[in-house]
Coordinates of C-alpha atoms and ligand atoms in Angstrom, one line a residue:
X31 CA 72.4 211.0 159.5
X32 CA 76.1 212.5 160.5
X33 CA 77.3 215.5 159.0
X34 CA 80.6 217.1 158.8
X35 CA 80.2 220.5 159.9
X36 CA 82.6 222.9 161.4
X37 CA 81.8 226.0 163.3
X38 CA 84.3 228.9 162.1
X39 CA 85.3 228.9 165.8
X40 CA 86.4 225.4 166.0
X41 CA 89.7 225.7 164.3
X42 CA 90.9 229.4 164.2
X43 CA 94.4 229.8 162.7
X44 CA 95.8 232.3 165.0
X45 CA 94.4 231.4 168.6
X46 CA 93.4 234.5 170.8
X47 CA 94.9 233.0 173.8
X48 CA 97.5 230.4 174.1
X49 CA 97.3 227.4 176.5
X50 CA 100.2 227.4 178.9
X51 CA 101.0 223.9 179.1
X52 CA 104.2 222.2 178.8
X53 CA 104.9 221.4 175.2
X54 CA 106.5 217.8 175.1
X55 CA 106.7 216.1 171.4
X56 CA 105.0 212.6 171.6
X57 CA 107.7 210.0 171.3
X58 CA 107.7 206.3 171.3
X59 CA 111.0 206.5 173.8
X60 CA 108.6 208.0 176.2
X61 CA 106.6 204.9 176.4
X62 CA 109.5 202.7 177.2
X63 CA 111.0 205.1 179.6
X64 CA 107.5 205.6 181.5
X65 CA 107.3 201.5 181.7
X66 CA 111.0 201.2 183.0
X67 CA 110.5 203.9 185.7
X68 CA 106.8 203.5 186.7
X69 CA 106.2 199.7 186.3
X70 CA 109.9 198.5 186.2
X71 CA 109.3 195.2 187.8
X72 CA 106.6 194.1 185.2
X73 CA 107.7 190.9 183.5
X74 CA 108.1 190.1 179.8
X75 CA 108.2 186.2 179.3
X76 CA 109.3 184.7 176.0
X77 CA 109.3 181.4 174.3
X78 CA 112.7 180.9 172.9
X79 CA 113.3 181.1 169.2
X80 CA 116.4 178.9 169.4
X81 CA 115.1 175.2 169.3
X82 CA 117.9 174.2 171.5
X83 CA 117.2 176.4 174.6
X84 CA 114.5 174.9 177.0
X85 CA 112.6 177.2 179.0
X86 CA 111.2 180.5 178.8
X87 CA 112.9 183.9 178.8
X88 CA 112.2 186.2 181.5
X89 CA 113.2 189.7 182.4
X90 CA 111.6 193.1 183.4
X91 CA 110.6 196.1 181.7
X92 CA 113.5 197.7 183.3
X93 CA 115.7 195.4 181.7
X94 CA 114.2 195.6 178.4
X95 CA 114.7 199.5 178.3
X96 CA 118.4 199.3 179.4
X97 CA 118.9 196.7 176.3
X98 CA 117.0 198.7 174.1
X99 CA 119.3 201.7 174.9
X100 CA 122.2 199.4 174.2
X101 CA 121.0 198.4 170.9
X102 CA 120.4 202.0 170.1
X103 CA 124.0 202.9 170.6
X104 CA 125.0 199.9 168.4
X105 CA 122.5 201.3 165.7
X106 CA 124.2 204.6 166.0
X107 CA 127.9 202.9 165.8
X108 CA 126.5 201.0 162.7
X109 CA 125.9 204.3 161.1
X110 CA 121.9 204.1 161.2
X111 CA 120.7 208.0 161.2
X112 CA 117.3 209.2 161.4
X113 CA 114.8 208.3 159.2
X114 CA 116.6 205.5 157.9
X115 CA 114.8 202.3 157.8
X116 CA 115.7 199.0 159.6
X117 CA 114.0 195.9 158.6
X118 CA 113.1 192.8 161.1
X119 CA 111.8 189.4 159.9
X120 CA 111.0 188.1 163.4
X121 CA 108.5 186.5 165.8
X122 CA 106.8 187.8 168.9
X123 CA 109.8 187.9 171.4
X124 CA 112.0 190.4 173.7
X125 CA 114.6 191.0 171.1
X126 CA 112.0 192.2 168.8
X127 CA 110.3 194.2 171.5
X128 CA 114.0 195.8 172.0
X129 CA 114.0 196.6 168.5
X130 CA 110.8 198.1 168.4
X131 CA 112.1 200.8 171.0
X132 CA 115.6 200.9 170.1
X133 CA 115.0 201.5 166.3
X134 CA 112.2 204.0 166.7
X135 CA 113.4 205.5 170.0
X136 CA 116.6 206.5 168.4
X137 CA 115.0 208.2 165.4
X138 CA 115.4 205.4 162.8
X139 CA 112.2 203.6 161.3
X140 CA 111.6 200.0 162.3
X141 CA 110.3 198.1 159.1
X142 CA 108.6 195.1 160.2
X143 CA 108.3 192.3 157.2
X144 CA 106.1 189.4 157.0
X145 CA 108.1 186.3 156.6
X146 CA 105.3 184.4 155.2
X147 CA 105.0 186.4 152.2
X148 CA 106.8 184.8 149.3
X149 CA 111.0 185.4 149.2
X150 CA 110.5 187.5 146.1
X151 CA 108.0 189.7 147.6
X152 CA 110.1 190.2 150.7
X153 CA 113.1 191.3 148.7
X154 CA 111.0 193.7 146.5
X155 CA 109.9 195.3 149.9
X156 CA 113.1 195.3 151.5
X157 CA 114.4 197.3 148.3
X158 CA 111.5 199.5 148.4
X159 CA 111.9 200.5 151.7
X160 CA 115.6 200.8 151.6
X161 CA 116.1 198.9 154.6
X162 CA 119.6 199.6 155.7
X163 CA 120.1 196.9 158.5
X164 CA 118.0 193.8 158.5
X165 CA 117.3 191.8 161.8
X166 CA 116.2 188.3 161.9
X167 CA 115.4 185.4 163.9
X168 CA 117.2 182.0 163.7
X169 CA 113.9 180.4 162.0
X170 CA 114.5 182.7 158.9
X171 CA 118.2 182.1 158.4
X172 CA 117.5 180.3 155.3
X173 CA 115.0 183.0 153.9
X174 CA 117.6 185.5 154.5
X175 CA 120.2 183.3 152.7
X176 CA 117.7 183.4 149.5
X177 CA 117.0 187.1 149.8
X178 CA 120.4 188.3 150.4
X179 CA 121.8 188.3 146.9
X180 CA 118.9 190.3 145.7
X181 CA 119.0 193.1 148.5
X182 CA 122.2 194.9 147.8
X183 CA 121.3 198.1 149.8
X184 CA 121.2 196.1 153.1
X185 CA 124.7 197.1 154.6
X186 CA 124.5 194.3 157.2
X187 CA 122.2 191.3 158.5
X188 CA 121.9 190.8 162.0
X189 CA 121.0 187.2 163.6
X190 CA 118.9 188.0 166.6
X191 CA 120.7 185.3 168.8
X192 CA 124.1 184.8 170.5
X193 CA 127.5 183.7 169.3
X194 CA 126.7 180.0 169.9
X195 CA 123.9 180.2 167.6
X196 CA 125.8 181.7 164.5
X197 CA 126.3 179.5 161.6
X198 CA 129.8 178.2 160.9
X199 CA 129.3 179.1 157.3
X200 CA 126.9 181.1 155.7
X201 CA 126.3 182.8 152.2
X202 CA 124.8 185.8 153.9
X203 CA 127.1 188.8 153.6
X204 CA 128.0 191.1 156.6
X205 CA 126.4 188.8 159.0
X206 CA 126.3 190.1 162.5
X207 CA 125.5 188.7 166.2
X208 CA 122.9 190.4 167.9
X209 CA 123.9 189.9 171.2
X210 CA 127.2 190.8 170.4
X211 CA 125.9 194.3 169.0
X212 CA 124.0 194.6 172.6
X213 CA 127.2 193.4 174.8
X214 CA 129.4 196.2 173.1
X215 CA 127.6 199.2 174.8
X216 CA 126.9 200.1 178.4
X217 CA 123.6 201.8 177.7
X218 CA 124.8 205.3 178.6
X219 CA 122.5 206.9 176.1
X220 CA 119.9 209.5 176.3
X221 CA 116.7 209.0 174.0
X222 CA 117.0 211.8 171.8
X223 CA 114.0 214.3 171.4
X224 CA 112.7 215.3 167.8
X225 CA 109.5 216.4 166.1
X226 CA 106.6 214.1 167.1
X227 CA 105.8 213.7 163.5
X228 CA 109.0 212.2 162.5
X229 CA 108.5 208.8 161.0
X230 CA 108.5 206.0 163.5
X231 CA 107.7 202.6 161.7
X232 CA 106.7 201.3 158.4
X233 CA 104.4 198.4 157.5
X234 CA 103.3 197.2 154.1
X235 CA 99.8 195.9 153.5
X236 CA 99.8 192.5 152.1
X237 CA 99.1 193.8 148.6
X238 CA 96.0 191.5 147.4
X239 CA 95.8 194.0 144.8
X240 CA 99.0 195.3 143.1
X241 CA 102.4 195.7 144.8
X242 CA 102.3 196.2 148.6
X243 CA 102.2 199.6 149.9
X244 CA 103.7 201.0 152.8
X245 CA 102.1 202.8 155.7
X246 CA 104.5 204.9 157.4
X247 CA 103.5 205.9 161.1
X248 CA 104.8 208.6 162.9
X249 CA 105.5 208.9 166.6
X250 CA 102.5 211.0 167.3
X251 CA 100.2 208.6 165.5
X252 CA 101.7 205.6 167.5
X253 CA 101.6 207.3 170.9
X254 CA 97.9 208.5 170.2
X255 CA 97.0 205.1 169.0
X256 CA 98.4 203.3 172.1
X257 CA 96.7 205.9 174.3
X258 CA 93.3 205.4 172.7
X259 CA 93.7 201.3 172.4
X260 CA 94.1 200.9 176.0
X261 CA 90.8 202.7 176.8
X262 CA 88.1 200.3 178.5
X263 CA 85.8 200.5 175.4
X264 CA 88.9 199.4 173.3
X265 CA 91.3 196.9 174.7
X266 CA 90.8 197.8 178.4
X267 CA 94.4 196.9 179.2
X268 CA 95.8 197.4 182.5
X269 CA 98.4 196.6 185.1
X270 CA 96.5 193.8 186.4
X271 CA 96.5 192.0 183.1
X272 CA 98.7 189.5 181.4
X273 CA 98.8 189.7 177.8
X274 CA 99.8 187.5 175.0
X275 CA 99.7 189.0 171.9
X276 CA 99.1 186.1 169.0
X277 CA 98.7 188.6 166.5
X278 CA 102.4 188.8 164.9
X279 CA 104.5 191.8 165.8
X280 CA 105.1 191.5 161.9
X281 CA 101.5 192.3 161.1
X282 CA 100.6 196.0 161.7
X283 CA 102.8 196.1 165.1
X284 CA 100.9 193.4 166.5
X285 CA 97.8 195.8 166.6
X286 CA 99.9 198.4 168.8
X287 CA 100.2 196.0 171.8
X288 CA 103.8 196.2 172.1
X289 CA 103.0 200.0 173.0
X290 CA 99.7 199.8 174.6
X291 CA 100.7 197.0 177.0
X292 CA 104.0 198.7 178.1
X293 CA 102.0 202.1 178.9
X294 CA 99.6 199.9 180.9
X295 CA 102.2 198.3 182.9
X296 CA 100.8 194.8 182.2
X297 CA 102.8 191.6 182.2
X298 CA 103.7 190.7 178.5
X299 CA 103.7 187.1 177.1
X300 CA 105.4 186.3 174.0
X301 CA 104.7 183.1 172.1
X302 CA 107.4 183.1 169.8
X303 CA 107.2 180.6 166.5
X304 CA 104.8 178.1 168.3
X305 CA 101.3 179.3 167.6
X306 CA 99.2 176.0 167.6
X307 CA 96.5 175.1 169.9
X308 CA 98.3 173.1 172.6
X309 CA 101.7 175.5 172.6
X310 CA 99.5 178.4 173.0
X311 CA 97.2 176.6 175.6
X312 CA 100.3 175.6 177.9
X313 CA 101.6 179.2 177.9
X314 CA 98.1 180.6 178.7
X315 CA 97.9 178.4 181.6
X316 CA 101.6 178.5 182.7
X317 CA 101.8 182.3 182.8
X318 CA 98.3 183.0 183.7
X319 CA 97.4 184.8 180.5
X320 CA 94.2 187.2 180.9
X321 CA 94.1 188.9 177.8
X322 CA 95.0 188.1 174.3
X323 CA 94.5 189.1 170.5
X324 CA 94.6 187.5 167.0
X325 CA 92.8 186.7 163.9
X326 CA 90.1 184.0 164.0
X327 CA 92.2 181.1 162.3
X328 CA 94.3 181.3 165.2
X329 CA 91.5 180.9 167.8
X330 CA 90.4 177.8 165.6
X331 CA 93.4 175.8 166.5
X332 CA 93.4 177.0 170.4
X333 CA 89.4 176.3 170.6
X334 CA 89.7 172.7 168.8
X335 CA 92.5 171.9 170.8
X336 CA 90.7 172.8 174.2
X337 CA 87.3 171.1 173.3
X338 CA 89.2 167.9 172.1
X339 CA 91.0 167.5 175.4
X340 CA 88.1 168.7 177.6
X341 CA 90.3 171.7 178.8
X342 CA 89.2 175.0 180.4
X343 CA 91.1 178.2 180.9
X344 CA 91.8 179.2 184.5
X345 CA 92.8 182.8 183.9
X346 CA 92.2 183.6 180.2
X347 CA 89.1 186.2 180.3
X348 CA 88.8 188.3 177.5
X349 CA 90.3 188.5 173.9
X350 CA 90.3 190.9 170.8
X351 CA 89.5 189.2 167.5
X352 CA 89.8 191.0 164.3
X353 CA 91.7 191.2 161.0
X354 CA 88.9 189.2 159.4
X355 CA 85.0 188.6 160.5
X356 CA 85.0 186.9 163.7
X357 CA 82.3 184.0 163.0
X358 CA 79.4 184.3 165.2
X359 CA 80.0 180.4 166.3
X360 CA 83.3 181.2 167.5
X361 CA 82.0 183.9 169.5
X362 CA 79.5 181.6 170.9
X363 CA 81.8 179.1 171.8
X364 CA 84.3 181.2 173.6
X365 CA 81.7 183.1 175.6
X366 CA 79.3 180.1 176.3
X367 CA 81.8 177.2 176.6
X368 CA 85.1 179.1 178.1
X369 CA 83.9 182.2 179.9
X370 CA 85.8 184.3 177.5
X371 CA 84.7 187.8 176.6
X372 CA 85.0 188.4 172.8
X373 CA 85.7 192.0 171.8
X374 CA 85.3 192.3 168.1
X375 CA 87.8 194.5 166.2
X376 CA 88.2 196.2 162.9
X377 CA 90.9 198.1 161.4
X378 CA 93.6 197.9 158.8
X379 CA 97.4 198.6 158.1
X380 CA 96.4 201.9 156.9
X381 CA 94.7 202.8 160.3
X382 CA 97.6 201.6 162.8
X383 CA 95.3 199.4 162.7
X384 CA 92.5 200.0 165.0
X385 CA 89.3 201.7 164.0
X386 CA 86.4 200.1 165.9
X387 CA 85.6 197.5 168.6
X388 CA 82.6 195.8 169.7
X389 CA 80.7 196.1 173.0
X390 CA 77.4 196.9 174.6
X391 CA 76.0 200.0 175.9
X392 CA 74.5 199.8 179.3
X393 CA 71.0 199.9 178.0
X394 CA 71.9 196.7 176.1
X395 CA 72.1 194.7 179.4
X396 CA 68.1 194.4 179.6
X397 CA 68.0 192.7 176.0
X398 CA 67.8 189.0 175.6
X399 CA 71.2 187.0 175.0
X400 CA 70.6 186.6 171.4
X401 CA 69.8 190.3 170.8
X402 CA 73.0 191.3 172.9
X403 CA 75.1 188.7 170.5
X404 CA 73.9 190.3 167.4
X405 CA 75.4 193.7 168.7
X406 CA 78.3 192.0 169.8
X407 CA 79.3 190.4 166.5
X408 CA 79.1 193.7 164.7
X409 CA 82.5 195.4 164.1
X410 CA 81.8 197.9 166.6
X411 CA 82.1 201.5 167.9
X412 CA 84.4 204.0 166.6
X413 CA 87.4 204.5 168.8
X414 CA 87.9 208.1 170.0
X415 CA 89.9 209.6 167.2
X416 CA 88.7 207.8 164.3
X417 CA 85.7 209.3 162.5
X418 CA 83.9 207.4 160.0
X419 CA 81.1 207.6 157.2
X420 CA 79.4 205.4 154.8
X421 CA 78.7 206.8 151.2
X422 CA 77.0 205.8 148.1
X423 CA 78.6 205.3 144.4
X424 CA 78.1 209.1 144.2
X425 CA 79.9 209.7 147.4
X426 CA 76.7 211.1 149.0
X427 CA 76.6 210.0 152.9
X428 CA 74.2 207.2 153.8
X429 CA 71.9 207.1 156.8
X430 CA 73.0 205.4 159.7
X431 CA 70.0 203.2 159.8
X432 CA 71.6 199.7 160.2
X433 CA 70.4 198.7 156.8
X434 CA 72.2 201.2 154.0
X435 CA 75.2 199.5 153.3
X436 CA 77.9 201.7 151.4
X437 CA 81.7 202.4 151.1
X438 CA 83.2 203.1 154.4
X439 CA 85.6 205.8 154.7
X440 CA 87.5 207.2 157.9
X441 CA 89.5 209.9 159.0
X442 CA 92.0 210.6 162.2
X443 CA 95.4 211.3 163.4
X444 CA 96.5 207.5 163.0
X445 CA 95.3 207.0 159.4
X446 CA 97.6 207.2 156.7
X447 CA 97.4 210.3 154.4
X448 CA 99.0 208.5 151.4
X449 CA 101.5 205.6 150.9
X450 CA 105.1 205.5 151.7
X451 CA 107.1 207.1 148.6
X452 CA 103.7 208.4 147.2
X453 CA 102.7 204.9 145.8
X454 CA 99.2 205.1 144.6
X455 CA 99.2 208.8 144.3
X456 CA 96.4 210.9 146.1
X457 CA 94.5 208.2 147.8
X458 CA 92.2 210.5 150.0
X459 CA 88.8 211.4 149.0
X460 CA 88.1 215.1 150.3
X461 CA 90.1 214.3 153.4
X462 CA 88.8 210.9 154.2
X463 CA 90.6 207.4 153.4
X464 CA 88.6 205.1 151.6
X465 CA 89.0 201.6 153.4
X466 CA 87.8 199.4 150.5
X467 CA 85.3 197.8 152.9
X468 CA 81.5 197.9 152.5
X469 CA 79.4 198.4 155.9
X470 CA 76.3 199.7 157.6
X471 CA 76.3 202.0 160.7
X472 CA 73.2 201.7 163.1
X473 CA 71.5 204.7 164.8
X474 CA 73.9 203.6 167.8
X475 CA 76.8 204.2 165.8
X476 CA 77.6 200.3 165.7
X477 CA 79.3 199.4 162.2
X478 CA 79.0 196.2 160.8
X479 CA 81.3 195.2 157.7
X480 CA 79.2 193.4 155.1
X481 CA 82.0 192.8 152.8
X482 CA 85.3 194.0 151.2
X483 CA 84.3 195.9 148.1
X484 CA 86.6 193.4 146.0
X485 CA 84.8 190.3 147.5
X486 CA 81.1 191.6 147.2
X487 CA 79.0 189.3 145.0
X488 CA 76.9 190.9 142.6
X489 CA 73.8 188.9 141.5
X490 CA 71.6 190.5 138.9
X491 CA 72.5 193.8 140.3
X492 CA 71.7 192.8 143.8
X493 CA 74.5 192.8 146.5
X494 CA 75.0 189.5 148.6
X495 CA 77.0 189.6 151.7
X496 CA 79.7 186.8 151.4
X497 CA 80.5 187.3 155.1
X498 CA 76.9 186.9 156.3
X499 CA 76.7 183.6 154.4
X500 CA 80.1 182.5 155.9
X501 CA 78.8 183.2 159.5
X502 CA 75.6 181.3 158.9
X503 CA 77.7 177.9 157.2
X504 CA 80.1 178.2 160.2
X505 CA 77.3 178.1 162.7
X506 CA 76.5 174.6 161.4
X507 CA 78.1 172.0 163.6
X508 CA 79.7 170.1 160.8
X509 CA 81.7 173.0 159.5
X510 CA 85.0 173.8 160.5
X511 CA 85.5 176.9 158.1
X512 CA 83.7 178.4 155.3
X513 CA 84.4 180.9 152.5
X514 CA 81.7 182.2 150.0
X515 CA 82.7 184.0 146.6
X516 CA 81.1 185.1 143.8
X517 CA 81.5 183.0 140.6
X518 CA 80.6 183.9 136.9
X519 CA 77.0 182.9 136.0
X520 CA 75.3 182.9 132.5
X521 CA 72.2 184.6 133.6
X522 CA 73.0 186.4 137.0
X523 CA 76.5 187.7 136.1
X524 CA 77.6 186.2 139.6
X525 CA 76.1 183.8 141.9
X526 CA 77.4 182.6 145.4
X527 CA 79.4 179.5 146.0
X528 CA 80.2 178.2 149.3
X529 CA 83.6 176.3 150.0
X530 CA 83.6 174.4 153.2
X531 CA 86.1 172.5 155.1
X532 CA 84.3 169.7 157.3
X533 CA 84.9 169.2 160.8
X534 CA 85.9 165.9 161.6
X535 CA 83.3 163.3 162.6
X536 CA 80.0 163.0 161.1
X537 CA 80.2 164.6 157.4
X538 CA 77.8 167.1 156.4
X539 CA 76.1 166.8 152.9
X540 CA 75.5 169.7 150.4
X541 CA 71.7 169.3 150.9
X542 CA 72.1 169.4 154.7
X543 CA 74.0 172.5 154.6
X544 CA 71.9 174.2 151.9
X545 CA 68.9 173.3 154.1
X546 CA 70.6 175.1 157.1
X547 CA 70.2 178.4 155.0
X548 CA 66.6 178.0 154.8
X549 CA 64.7 180.8 156.6
X550 CA 67.9 182.4 157.5
X551 CA 68.4 184.6 154.2
X552 CA 66.6 186.1 151.4
X553 CA 65.9 183.3 148.9
X554 CA 68.3 184.9 146.2
X555 CA 71.1 184.7 148.7
X556 CA 71.1 180.9 148.5
X557 CA 74.6 179.6 147.3
X558 CA 74.2 177.9 144.1
X559 CA 76.6 174.9 145.0
X560 CA 78.7 173.7 148.0
X561 CA 82.3 172.5 147.3
X562 CA 83.9 170.4 150.0
X563 CA 87.6 171.1 150.2
X564 CA 90.5 169.7 152.5
X565 CA 91.8 173.5 153.4
X566 CA 91.3 177.0 152.4
X567 CA 94.2 179.1 150.8
X568 CA 95.5 181.3 153.9
X569 CA 97.7 184.1 153.3
X570 CA 100.5 185.8 155.4
X571 CA 98.3 187.6 157.9
X572 CA 96.2 184.5 158.4
X573 CA 93.1 185.5 156.0
X574 CA 91.3 183.4 153.7
X575 CA 92.7 184.4 150.1
X576 CA 89.3 184.8 148.2
X577 CA 91.6 186.0 145.1
X578 CA 93.0 182.8 144.8
X579 CA 89.6 180.8 145.5
X580 CA 88.1 183.2 142.6
X581 CA 90.7 182.2 140.2
X582 CA 90.1 178.2 140.9
X583 CA 86.5 178.4 140.9
X584 CA 85.4 181.1 138.7
X585 CA 83.9 178.7 136.0
X586 CA 82.5 176.3 138.7
X587 CA 78.9 177.1 137.6
X588 CA 79.5 178.4 134.0
X589 CA 81.2 175.7 132.7
X590 CA 78.8 172.9 134.2
Ligands
ADP621 P1 95.5 193.5 154.1 O1 94.9 192.2 154.5 O2 94.9 194.1 152.6 O3 97.0 193.5 154.2 P2 94.8 194.3 156.6 O4 95.5 193.2 157.4 O5 95.2 195.6 157.1 O6 95.2 194.2 155.1 O7 93.6 194.1 156.5 C1 92.6 195.2 156.5 C2 91.2 194.6 156.2 O8 90.8 193.2 156.8 C3 90.1 195.4 156.5 O9 89.9 196.4 155.4 C4 88.8 194.5 156.5 O10 88.4 194.1 155.0 C5 89.5 193.3 157.0 N1 89.0 193.2 158.3 C6 89.6 193.5 159.3 N2 89.0 193.4 160.6 C7 88.0 192.9 160.3 C8 86.8 192.5 161.0 N3 86.7 192.2 162.2 N4 85.7 191.9 160.4 C9 85.8 192.1 158.9 N5 86.9 192.4 158.0 C10 87.8 192.8 158.8

């Protein structure tokens, strides 16, 4: 059992002797300054967003930093002051990266918005954040035309392209051209210094329950998260890597990669709007990508394309998979068929987002492959900076025995202390942030998520882990995707129902699939029924929307 003890000497308010080291506030601009000065020739390659421009855009960290400074001047010229929010609706690309640094580096707050949300929700978020300017990629012009009339607080909308791609006529008021803004300044601009606790970036959670809530990151939290996430036990990014973030820059800052990759000096490759299996595969091969990161649904497409076409990766060696549980079958395919190391990552918007990453300890190397895999499948070890504990319904800490499951609580310098504009009030419990996840922790400190508390299936008072059931189902060769939900049951309150998308080819039956669970789970965990569907509802962040499934199927067992 881990306890939370503090010696009286651990944090004296008035230190008897001060250290004599330079005091420099941590700042996001220092990352791009460092990257430009020390790895200035490292490349940034981007797939174009403009459909009529062929080829890839290429430039270096040095070029990026100069353009970020010019953009920072343009922001100042437009009256954007410290702390004001600047919104973006954009894919992963070099202009978006320039905004990451120009906006935060100049002291304003970068507010990345998920364009996959419903337009009404986007307008709500823009207004709640009080975005002053809104930058957007050409793809999103129709979306911006739809929301602009409802976003009166936005002073100007900036299309992230050149004059040639500006629409001849548009209903968007105060429409500006990105390249013209950048061209108007020389870059004779010194990145300002300010308190490291100043706000730097704002991300809204997808709001599966209630309105979206904003996590407001600081310069300090972002820089610490970037340092920690580059560590060998975490993402292990280095100057020898070529990194392609599939995870969008509009979803929790692409898991911090726009910061951690730049401070590591690695080559960066941005996929733009094309995230299908073929487009990703071609880009991986053409640019020599070694490392990538994304949610499981994206890897489904890439793996399927590579397998169908008998392809192998020539440089791709490592990937982080997170955002929802990485199915063991996916991990096995990547490792055994493609030789790609899989790092299972867990975190959330409120955690910047990284909390834990999977991996082995030296002594695990002696274990048989299956035992190693079971360890790698866990969500993993806390990253230095994050502390975690599991508690029961009364808040008492549970043992780290790998079996006791409880609410997972976290704390650390890149975890929110509350939401933007105090939405939701006081969210901490005795200084800990409740993640809403249910987990076990084993004696070695490996955490495993068994469920989200709102997705937990409670049958006759006993918990059934939906992630376990999904993982088993996805291990069947006929299953492409599976989701397990609790639905109403007259006797047991709730019973598990399995929804399955079949793979093309021989069609697996209900009986075969239920037979596949035999011997792998406790009897009462057996799903009561299997429903085959064409597709599962996927939300804006690439996760299965179980709340939608529950709405659709809640009477499936009780009315039949
Ligand atoms: P939301 O989906 O609510 O917008 P996030 O994108 O921040 O929020 O998702 C955070 C949640 O995603 C976590 O609390 C957890 O439930 C789930 N999650 C993230 N990574 C994993 C993982 N590797 N395994 C299982 N669940 C995960």
